[in-house]
Amino acid sequence: EAQVTQNPRYLITVTGKKLTVTCSQNMNHEYMSWYRQDPGLGLRQIYYSMNVEVTDKGDVPEGYKVSRKEKRNFPLILESPSPNQTSLYFCASSSHGLAGGSEQYFGPGTRLTVT
Amino acid sequence: ELKVEQNPLFLSMQEGKNYTIYCNYSTTSDRLYWYRQDPGKSLESLFVLLSNGAVKQEGRLMASLDTKARLSTLHITAAVHDLSATYFCAVDWAGNNRKLIWGLGTSLAVNP
């Protein structure tokens, strides 16, 4: 089954404790992206990747890191989480990125709470 | 910078009625996407509109794109309860970095 998976789905952590949210897709997609969703603010892009070893900042990259060492995986790293990073996070992928007019497939989401 | 505005943000309608959700954007773009999000769930692609005048239909939903007016509409025909969800439009912005700019979403409740 074609899908985007994220782990963990739920996470409660404390300020400053490094964490990684994994994202994996099995569709051989080139483009992958991370979003955060907050009430009243809609979806905001954190980082995206056009292909392996190619990443770039989205609208709200501060406090986040990403890497794309393999095509299928695109982990999101919070080196020192803070309470303002409490949010619902989505990973997404698409076959050819935005230039190709491709729809994005979203993972199930990770609900992160930082206390 | 590109801004995307959806209206209404909240919509309560009766089953069987028709309604239209509007998505306005502020800068030239010819690619627009509609997504659906059920409560507590992820986002699902509904339509990809890639040119002026594009129209796509799926069941009771029909989306159109007018790039000259910088407007997309999502028309709901004879609404049913199963259409209750939040609907997002997103516009492809080929600015400094190609990215999607999202509207805030329209929360639709279809009542019996």
PDB file of C-alpha atoms in Angstrom, chain B residues 45-99:
ATOM      1  CA  SER B  45      -5.794  15.540  -1.894  1.00  0.00           C
ATOM      2  CA  LEU B  46      -9.062  16.395  -3.627  1.00  0.00           C
ATOM      3  CA  PHE B  47      -8.179  18.343  -6.743  1.00  0.00           C
ATOM      4  CA  VAL B  48      -5.156  19.626  -8.607  1.00  0.00           C
ATOM      5  CA  LEU B  49      -5.932  22.576 -10.898  1.00  0.00           C
ATOM      6  CA  LEU B  50      -3.097  23.395 -13.249  1.00  0.00           C
ATOM      7  CA  SER B  51      -4.355  25.991 -15.687  1.00  0.00           C
ATOM      8  CA  ASN B  52      -6.759  28.840 -16.145  1.00  0.00           C
ATOM      9  CA  GLY B  53     -10.267  27.581 -16.627  1.00  0.00           C
ATOM     10  CA  ALA B  54      -9.533  24.169 -15.171  1.00  0.00           C
ATOM     11  CA  VAL B  55     -12.568  22.443 -13.758  1.00  0.00           C
ATOM     12  CA  LYS B  56     -12.599  19.136 -11.923  1.00  0.00           C
ATOM     13  CA  GLN B  57     -15.434  17.217 -10.373  1.00  0.00           C
ATOM     14  CA  GLU B  58     -15.610  14.347  -7.957  1.00  0.00           C
ATOM     15  CA  GLY B  59     -18.995  13.298  -6.675  1.00  0.00           C
ATOM     16  CA  ARG B  60     -20.723  16.286  -5.097  1.00  0.00           C
ATOM     17  CA  LEU B  61     -17.648  18.488  -5.234  1.00  0.00           C
ATOM     18  CA  MET B  62     -16.534  20.600  -8.156  1.00  0.00           C
ATOM     19  CA  ALA B  63     -13.485  22.840  -8.206  1.00  0.00           C
ATOM     20  CA  SER B  64     -12.577  25.522 -10.705  1.00  0.00           C
ATOM     21  CA  LEU B  65      -9.720  27.928 -11.254  1.00  0.00           C
ATOM     22  CA  ASP B  66      -9.762  31.437 -12.716  1.00  0.00           C
ATOM     23  CA  THR B  67      -6.158  32.623 -12.769  1.00  0.00           C
ATOM     24  CA  LYS B  68      -7.061  36.043 -14.110  1.00  0.00           C
ATOM     25  CA  ALA B  69      -9.341  36.702 -11.153  1.00  0.00           C
ATOM     26  CA  ARG B  70      -6.925  34.832  -8.855  1.00  0.00           C
ATOM     27  CA  LEU B  71      -9.835  32.822  -7.604  1.00  0.00           C
ATOM     28  CA  SER B  72     -10.709  29.210  -7.128  1.00  0.00           C
ATOM     29  CA  THR B  73     -14.072  27.905  -6.038  1.00  0.00           C
ATOM     30  CA  LEU B  74     -15.105  24.625  -4.468  1.00  0.00           C
ATOM     31  CA  HIS B  75     -18.779  24.042  -5.119  1.00  0.00           C
ATOM     32  CA  ILE B  76     -20.777  21.609  -3.057  1.00  0.00           C
ATOM     33  CA  THR B  77     -23.902  20.187  -4.581  1.00  0.00           C
ATOM     34  CA  ALA B  78     -26.673  18.626  -2.483  1.00  0.00           C
ATOM     35  CA  ALA B  79     -24.501  18.348   0.595  1.00  0.00           C
ATOM     36  CA  VAL B  80     -24.469  15.206   2.691  1.00  0.00           C
ATOM     37  CA  HIS B  81     -23.185  14.677   6.216  1.00  0.00           C
ATOM     38  CA  ASP B  82     -20.131  12.782   4.972  1.00  0.00           C
ATOM     39  CA  LEU B  83     -18.809  16.000   3.460  1.00  0.00           C
ATOM     40  CA  SER B  84     -18.331  17.493   6.921  1.00  0.00           C
ATOM     41  CA  ALA B  85     -14.609  18.279   7.113  1.00  0.00           C
ATOM     42  CA  THR B  86     -12.135  21.121   6.780  1.00  0.00           C
ATOM     43  CA  TYR B  87     -11.243  22.088   3.230  1.00  0.00           C
ATOM     44  CA  PHE B  88      -7.956  23.753   2.405  1.00  0.00           C
ATOM     45  CA  CYS B  89      -6.800  25.418  -0.748  1.00  0.00           C
ATOM     46  CA  ALA B  90      -3.102  25.825  -1.434  1.00  0.00           C
ATOM     47  CA  VAL B  91      -1.446  27.875  -4.123  1.00  0.00           C
ATOM     48  CA  ASP B  92       1.863  27.120  -5.770  1.00  0.00           C
ATOM     49  CA  TRP B  93       4.131  30.118  -5.467  1.00  0.00           C
ATOM     50  CA  ALA B  94       7.124  30.223  -7.784  1.00  0.00           C
ATOM     51  CA  GLY B  95       8.894  32.922  -5.863  1.00  0.00           C
ATOM     52  CA  ASN B  96      12.370  32.711  -4.358  1.00  0.00           C
ATOM     53  CA  ASN B  97      11.702  29.153  -3.340  1.00  0.00           C
ATOM     54  CA  ARG B  98       8.917  27.228  -4.909  1.00  0.00           C
ATOM     55  CA  LYS B  99       6.414  26.337  -2.205  1.00  0.00           C
TER      56      LYS B  99
END
